[in-house]
Tab-separated table of C-alpha atoms and ligand atoms in Angstrom:
chain	number	residue	atom	x	y	z
A	10	MET	CA	6.991	9.713	28.801
A	11	GLN	CA	7.196	12.540	26.341
A	12	ILE	CA	7.350	11.346	22.820
A	13	THR	CA	9.121	13.992	20.710
A	14	GLN	CA	10.063	12.458	17.373
A	15	ALA	CA	8.050	11.274	14.340
A	16	ILE	CA	8.605	9.602	11.152
A	17	LEU	CA	6.343	10.201	8.160
A	18	PRO	CA	7.020	7.908	5.359
A	19	VAL	CA	5.912	9.446	2.056
A	20	ALA	CA	8.254	8.048	-0.316
A	21	GLY	CA	5.551	5.847	-2.044
A	22	LEU	CA	4.817	6.118	-5.687
A	23	GLY	CA	1.215	6.459	-5.271
A	24	THR	CA	0.204	4.571	-8.283
A	25	ARG	CA	-3.693	4.571	-7.502
A	26	PHE	CA	-3.588	8.345	-8.022
A	27	LEU	CA	-1.610	8.276	-11.389
A	28	PRO	CA	-1.521	10.217	-13.634
A	29	TRP	CA	-1.871	12.935	-10.960
A	30	THR	CA	1.190	11.677	-8.920
A	31	LYS	CA	3.421	11.946	-11.991
A	32	ALA	CA	3.519	15.744	-11.282
A	33	VAL	CA	2.141	16.222	-7.635
A	34	PRO	CA	2.510	13.910	-4.444
A	35	LYS	CA	-0.722	12.616	-3.387
A	36	GLU	CA	-0.010	14.005	0.138
A	37	LEU	CA	-0.342	17.353	-1.068
A	38	LEU	CA	-3.785	16.948	-2.144
A	39	PRO	CA	-6.052	19.032	-0.258
A	40	ILE	CA	-8.580	18.090	2.320
A	41	GLY	CA	-10.332	21.151	4.079
A	42	ASN	CA	-8.083	24.095	3.978
A	43	GLN	CA	-4.771	22.307	3.481
A	44	PRO	CA	-2.919	19.508	2.141
A	45	ILE	CA	-3.108	15.953	3.976
A	46	ILE	CA	0.588	16.235	4.892
A	47	ALA	CA	-0.045	19.375	6.768
A	48	HIS	CA	-3.133	17.515	8.626
A	49	LEU	CA	-0.328	14.986	9.790
A	50	VAL	CA	2.165	17.499	10.773
A	51	ASP	CA	-0.589	19.433	12.828
A	52	GLU	CA	-1.446	16.094	14.457
A	53	CYS	CA	2.265	15.784	15.306
A	54	ILE	CA	2.466	19.348	16.895
A	55	ASP	CA	-0.707	18.775	18.775
A	56	ALA	CA	0.775	15.472	20.255
A	57	GLY	CA	3.961	17.438	21.510
A	58	ILE	CA	6.191	16.261	18.684
A	59	THR	CA	9.099	18.675	17.979
A	60	ASP	CA	11.219	16.643	15.734
A	61	ILE	CA	9.805	15.285	12.275
A	62	CYS	CA	11.565	13.292	9.679
A	63	PHE	CA	10.092	12.890	6.242
A	64	VAL	CA	11.098	9.806	4.254
A	65	ILE	CA	10.536	10.817	0.641
A	66	SER	CA	11.531	9.672	-2.788
A	67	LYS	CA	13.185	11.756	-5.704
A	68	GLY	CA	10.540	13.993	-6.887
A	69	LYS	CA	8.502	14.574	-3.753
A	70	GLU	CA	10.830	17.482	-2.454
A	71	MET	CA	7.748	19.649	-2.516
A	72	ILE	CA	6.606	17.894	0.671
A	73	PRO	CA	9.223	19.125	3.192
A	74	GLN	CA	9.490	22.383	1.089
A	75	TYR	CA	5.704	23.123	2.368
A	76	PHE	CA	7.269	23.511	5.761
A	77	PHE	CA	10.319	25.159	5.309
A	78	GLU	CA	10.756	28.789	6.196
A	79	ASN	CA	10.674	31.443	3.422
A	80	PRO	CA	12.179	34.580	4.795
A	81	ALA	CA	11.591	36.516	1.418
A	82	LEU	CA	7.889	35.675	1.497
A	83	GLU	CA	7.491	36.386	5.323
A	84	GLU	CA	9.211	39.805	4.714
A	85	GLU	CA	6.746	40.758	1.839
A	86	LEU	CA	3.735	39.513	4.035
A	87	GLU	CA	5.141	41.812	6.834
A	88	LYS	CA	5.408	44.731	4.678
A	89	ARG	CA	1.967	44.203	3.263
A	90	GLY	CA	0.472	43.907	6.781
A	91	LYS	CA	-0.797	40.243	6.285
A	92	LYS	CA	-0.480	39.373	9.848
A	93	HIS	CA	-2.651	36.440	9.818
A	94	LEU	CA	-1.166	34.840	6.935
A	95	LEU	CA	2.445	35.198	8.466
A	96	GLU	CA	1.106	33.663	11.604
A	97	ASP	CA	-0.025	30.621	9.753
A	98	LEU	CA	3.264	30.373	8.082
A	99	GLN	CA	5.162	30.735	11.302
A	100	ARG	CA	3.585	27.946	13.209
A	101	TYR	CA	5.965	25.408	11.802
A	102	LYS	CA	9.025	27.244	13.363
A	103	GLU	CA	8.611	25.352	16.685
A	104	VAL	CA	9.457	22.145	14.694
A	105	ASP	CA	12.802	20.689	13.338
A	106	PHE	CA	12.068	19.344	10.050
A	107	HIS	CA	14.436	16.606	8.601
A	108	THR	CA	14.377	14.695	5.305
A	109	VAL	CA	15.812	11.300	4.225
A	110	TYR	CA	15.406	9.659	0.777
A	111	GLN	CA	14.345	6.106	0.163
A	112	ASP	CA	15.806	5.437	-3.274
A	113	GLU	CA	13.992	2.263	-4.103
A	114	GLN	CA	10.446	1.523	-2.658
A	115	HIS	CA	11.016	-1.966	-0.697
A	116	GLY	CA	7.932	-1.314	1.623
A	117	ASP	CA	6.820	0.665	4.579
A	118	GLY	CA	9.431	-0.875	6.937
A	119	HIS	CA	12.359	-0.134	4.500
A	120	ALA	CA	11.159	3.489	4.504
A	121	ILE	CA	11.196	3.717	8.087
A	122	LEU	CA	14.667	2.157	8.196
A	123	GLN	CA	16.057	5.051	6.172
A	124	ALA	CA	15.498	7.193	9.152
A	125	ALA	CA	17.357	4.945	11.749
A	126	ASP	CA	20.255	7.190	12.155
A	127	TRP	CA	18.105	10.384	12.917
A	128	VAL	CA	16.257	8.451	15.724
A	129	LYS	CA	17.645	9.596	19.171
A	130	SER	CA	14.638	8.945	21.480
A	131	ASP	CA	13.690	5.413	22.861
A	132	THR	CA	10.249	5.532	21.277
A	133	VAL	CA	9.523	7.090	17.952
A	134	ALA	CA	5.970	7.745	16.369
A	135	ILE	CA	5.197	6.526	12.930
A	136	LEU	CA	2.491	8.132	10.814
A	137	PHE	CA	1.549	6.911	7.344
A	138	GLY	CA	-0.033	9.801	5.422
A	139	ASP	CA	-3.019	7.742	3.911
A	140	ASP	CA	-4.989	7.623	7.225
A	141	LEU	CA	-6.769	10.742	8.773
A	142	PHE	CA	-8.684	10.702	12.076
A	143	THR	CA	-11.756	12.790	12.883
A	144	SER	CA	-12.159	12.991	16.379
A	145	ASP	CA	-11.354	15.284	19.465
A	146	ASP	CA	-8.043	13.759	20.149
A	147	SER	CA	-6.241	12.849	17.091
A	148	GLY	CA	-5.236	9.285	16.287
A	149	LEU	CA	-1.516	10.073	17.611
A	150	THR	CA	-2.837	11.689	20.757
A	151	GLN	CA	-4.985	8.631	21.563
A	152	LEU	CA	-2.172	6.513	21.035
A	153	ILE	CA	0.337	8.281	23.337
A	154	LYS	CA	-2.222	8.445	26.144
A	155	ALA	CA	-2.607	4.761	26.023
A	156	TYR	CA	1.192	4.404	25.955
A	157	ASP	CA	1.140	6.349	29.252
A	158	LEU	CA	-1.404	3.891	30.809
A	159	ILE	CA	1.154	1.032	30.381
A	160	GLY	CA	4.284	2.690	31.777
A	161	GLU	CA	7.036	0.513	30.041
A	162	GLU	CA	8.577	0.126	26.716
A	163	VAL	CA	6.172	-1.227	24.460
A	164	ALA	CA	5.192	-1.000	20.846
A	165	MET	CA	1.520	0.434	20.146
A	166	LEU	CA	-0.618	0.092	17.294
A	167	ALA	CA	-3.619	2.281	16.252
A	168	LEU	CA	-6.692	-0.140	15.757
A	169	GLU	CA	-9.982	0.088	13.811
A	170	ASN	CA	-12.963	-2.245	14.184
A	171	ILE	CA	-13.496	-3.051	10.427
A	172	PRO	CA	-16.095	-5.079	8.544
A	173	LYS	CA	-15.202	-8.695	8.458
A	174	GLU	CA	-15.108	-9.136	4.788
A	175	ASN	CA	-12.399	-6.421	4.461
A	176	THR	CA	-9.812	-8.374	6.635
A	177	SER	CA	-7.447	-9.126	3.577
A	178	ARG	CA	-6.866	-5.375	3.070
A	179	TYR	CA	-5.228	-5.066	6.800
A	180	GLY	CA	-2.696	-6.157	9.229
A	181	ILE	CA	-5.112	-7.990	11.719
A	182	VAL	CA	-4.546	-8.447	15.533
A	183	ASP	CA	-5.050	-11.433	17.876
A	184	VAL	CA	-6.011	-10.010	21.123
A	185	GLU	CA	-4.591	-11.553	24.408
A	186	HIS	CA	-6.683	-9.451	26.858
A	187	GLU	CA	-8.055	-6.082	27.209
A	188	HIS	CA	-6.536	-3.512	29.754
A	189	ASP	CA	-8.420	-3.236	33.041
A	190	GLY	CA	-10.346	-0.203	33.049
A	191	GLU	CA	-9.581	0.715	29.413
A	192	PRO	CA	-11.278	-1.788	27.037
A	193	ARG	CA	-10.124	-0.147	23.939
A	194	LEU	CA	-6.551	-0.889	25.003
A	195	LYS	CA	-5.567	-4.669	23.993
A	196	LYS	CA	-2.529	-6.540	24.955
A	197	LEU	CA	-1.743	-8.504	21.609
A	198	LYS	CA	-0.552	-12.002	21.222
A	199	GLY	CA	-0.351	-12.075	17.309
A	200	LEU	CA	-0.480	-10.098	14.126
A	201	VAL	CA	-1.500	-11.480	10.814
A	202	GLU	CA	-0.747	-9.622	7.416
A	203	LYS	CA	-3.975	-9.374	5.353
A	204	PRO	CA	-5.647	-12.691	6.179
A	205	GLN	CA	-8.848	-13.928	4.612
A	206	PRO	CA	-12.127	-13.302	6.656
A	207	GLU	CA	-12.356	-17.109	7.609
A	208	ASP	CA	-8.620	-17.083	9.051
A	209	ALA	CA	-8.651	-13.512	10.649
A	210	PRO	CA	-8.270	-13.688	14.405
A	211	SER	CA	-10.238	-10.669	15.122
A	212	THR	CA	-11.868	-7.918	12.876
A	213	LEU	CA	-9.396	-5.267	14.459
A	214	GLY	CA	-7.351	-3.908	11.670
A	215	ILE	CA	-4.037	-1.807	12.215
A	216	VAL	CA	-4.214	1.757	10.656
A	217	GLY	CA	-1.518	4.336	10.085
A	218	ARG	CA	-0.253	5.212	13.584
A	219	TYR	CA	2.520	3.356	15.403
A	220	LEU	CA	4.569	3.980	18.302
A	221	ILE	CA	7.871	1.758	18.155
A	222	PRO	CA	10.907	1.444	20.153
A	223	GLN	CA	14.391	1.975	18.887
A	224	SER	CA	14.958	-1.832	19.100
A	225	THR	CA	12.444	-2.209	16.235
A	226	PHE	CA	15.358	-0.626	13.916
A	227	ASP	CA	17.655	-3.523	14.706
A	228	VAL	CA	15.140	-6.060	13.594
A	229	LEU	CA	13.710	-4.312	10.539
A	230	PRO	CA	17.064	-5.407	8.251
A	231	LYS	CA	16.296	-8.870	9.022
A	232	VAL	CA	12.801	-9.481	8.085
A	233	GLY	CA	13.038	-8.604	4.349
A	234	ALA	CA	12.680	-12.257	2.937
A	235	SER	CA	9.492	-13.198	4.861
A	236	GLY	CA	7.839	-10.090	3.334
A	237	GLY	CA	8.218	-11.190	-0.222
A	238	GLY	CA	11.444	-8.965	-0.552
A	239	GLU	CA	9.506	-6.046	0.965
A	240	ILE	CA	10.544	-5.037	4.413
A	241	ARG	CA	7.329	-4.549	6.444
A	242	LEU	CA	6.835	-3.041	9.800
A	243	ILE	CA	4.468	-5.636	10.726
A	244	ASP	CA	6.969	-8.371	10.194
A	245	ALA	CA	9.451	-6.635	12.424
A	246	LEU	CA	7.017	-6.341	15.308
A	247	ILE	CA	5.883	-10.061	14.666
A	248	GLU	CA	9.524	-11.042	15.209
A	249	GLN	CA	9.806	-8.813	18.367
A	250	MET	CA	6.743	-10.225	19.943
A	251	PRO	CA	8.458	-12.862	22.202
A	252	ASP	CA	10.459	-10.087	23.845
A	253	LEU	CA	8.591	-6.872	23.322
A	254	PRO	CA	4.985	-6.313	24.688
A	255	VAL	CA	2.857	-5.304	21.769
A	256	TYR	CA	-0.360	-3.330	22.330
A	257	GLY	CA	-3.145	-2.044	20.357
A	258	TYR	CA	-5.581	0.935	20.919
A	259	GLU	CA	-8.822	0.866	19.182
A	260	CYS	CA	-9.102	4.391	18.158
A	261	LYS	CA	-12.218	6.739	18.719
A	262	GLY	CA	-13.677	8.628	15.988
A	263	THR	CA	-13.866	7.928	12.117
A	264	ARG	CA	-10.750	7.093	10.103
A	265	LEU	CA	-10.859	8.430	6.635
A	266	ASP	CA	-8.534	6.495	4.194
A	267	THR	CA	-7.168	9.091	1.572
A	268	GLY	CA	-4.995	6.539	-0.231
A	269	THR	CA	-7.417	5.782	-3.168
A	270	PRO	CA	-9.267	8.266	-5.454
A	271	GLU	CA	-12.706	7.039	-3.814
A	272	GLY	CA	-11.582	7.149	-0.201
A	273	TYR	CA	-10.191	10.671	-0.894
A	274	GLN	CA	-13.385	11.906	-2.284
A	275	ASP	CA	-15.156	10.580	0.747
A	276	ALA	CA	-12.474	12.166	2.983
A	277	VAL	CA	-13.157	15.492	1.338
A	278	LYS	CA	-16.722	15.513	2.038
A	279	ALA	CA	-16.373	14.288	5.583
A	280	TRP	CA	-13.705	16.605	6.768
A	281	LYS	CA	-14.742	19.453	8.829
A	282	ASN	CA	-12.193	22.303	9.489
B	304	LIG	P1	0.990	2.424	-0.196
B	304	LIG	O1	0.884	0.977	0.041
B	304	LIG	O2	-0.310	3.136	0.025
B	304	LIG	O3	1.811	2.781	-1.196
B	304	LIG	O4	1.826	2.936	0.953
B	304	LIG	P2	1.822	4.060	-2.125
B	304	LIG	O5	2.968	4.141	-2.803
B	304	LIG	O6	1.541	5.478	-1.316
B	304	LIG	O7	0.464	4.245	-2.931
B	304	LIG	P3	-0.203	3.258	-4.140
B	304	LIG	O8	-0.365	1.685	-3.347
B	304	LIG	O9	0.960	2.917	-5.031
B	304	LIG	O10	-1.370	3.719	-4.677
B	304	LIG	C1	1.535	3.296	2.493
B	304	LIG	C2	2.253	4.215	2.993
B	304	LIG	O11	3.670	3.977	3.050
B	304	LIG	C3	4.477	4.841	2.278
B	304	LIG	C4	3.565	5.623	1.404
B	304	LIG	O12	4.364	6.725	0.947
B	304	LIG	C5	2.294	5.693	2.051
B	304	LIG	O13	2.466	6.704	2.912
B	304	LIG	N1	5.505	3.821	1.613
B	304	LIG	C6	5.233	2.670	1.088
B	304	LIG	C7	6.792	4.152	1.583
B	304	LIG	O14	7.251	5.391	2.070
B	304	LIG	N2	7.703	3.687	1.017
B	304	LIG	C8	7.628	2.196	0.388
B	304	LIG	O15	8.504	1.543	-0.156
B	304	LIG	C9	6.110	2.020	0.476
């Protein structure tokens, strides 16, 4: 099935990058020759996404603005014969960008919920900006290929095999079985948010890419209490597990975590344009 819509929740306060994030969203920090958010949008375009919704908070308008058309600038570049710069700007013309606001930061699931009315397709991709993948196929493309192997409505989560001592930083999956012929693809029977290593059902951690069905948007408003007041996507998927097949795909390549200053510095060094 062709997946054409993606939500990019980027409304977080970015406290780990203060005081930088008082003035500039962390998603606009550069990696290689463009900001982190542009790598995410490229990942969407490469995977066939044509409709992108940013979930932002007040003060982060620069994120969608990066992708908007700028006719006056384009005219000037045309006049000056700067064709390559013009082409670079125009590659976003194929995509419909939409923006919604999350007025208060009540969690990743709450951010996604702000885009509920915009979702028109049966399945939508979610990309969290802190995670980038270095691999021939992007994280999202790998998930979509795995999704196509199943051939029915499921939720699909990107997984990474992480060191056991780090389980308390991730959502960790409990595997029911591997898919015949594709051992990276796992049918899941449980999800545990940030367990201590001794309680973790595996060392497979959920990383920033998801494919979720429309039905998840009906469940999200009901899961607030269990998340300590926050609405978390993982809690909605746990709630749905009895009725919805949930799969994970252990992505190939290296995942770069740009969400901390140290991780960001490592990502800058590791990224190859
Ligand atoms: P984080 O937990 O990394 O939060 O969110 P953050 O605000 O970005 O950064 P710190 O922890 O304060 O340094 C993971 C992703 O979920 C989005 C963030 O923008 C980020 O892409 N998010 C999180 C929201 O959009 N809204 C929320 O309420 C929470």
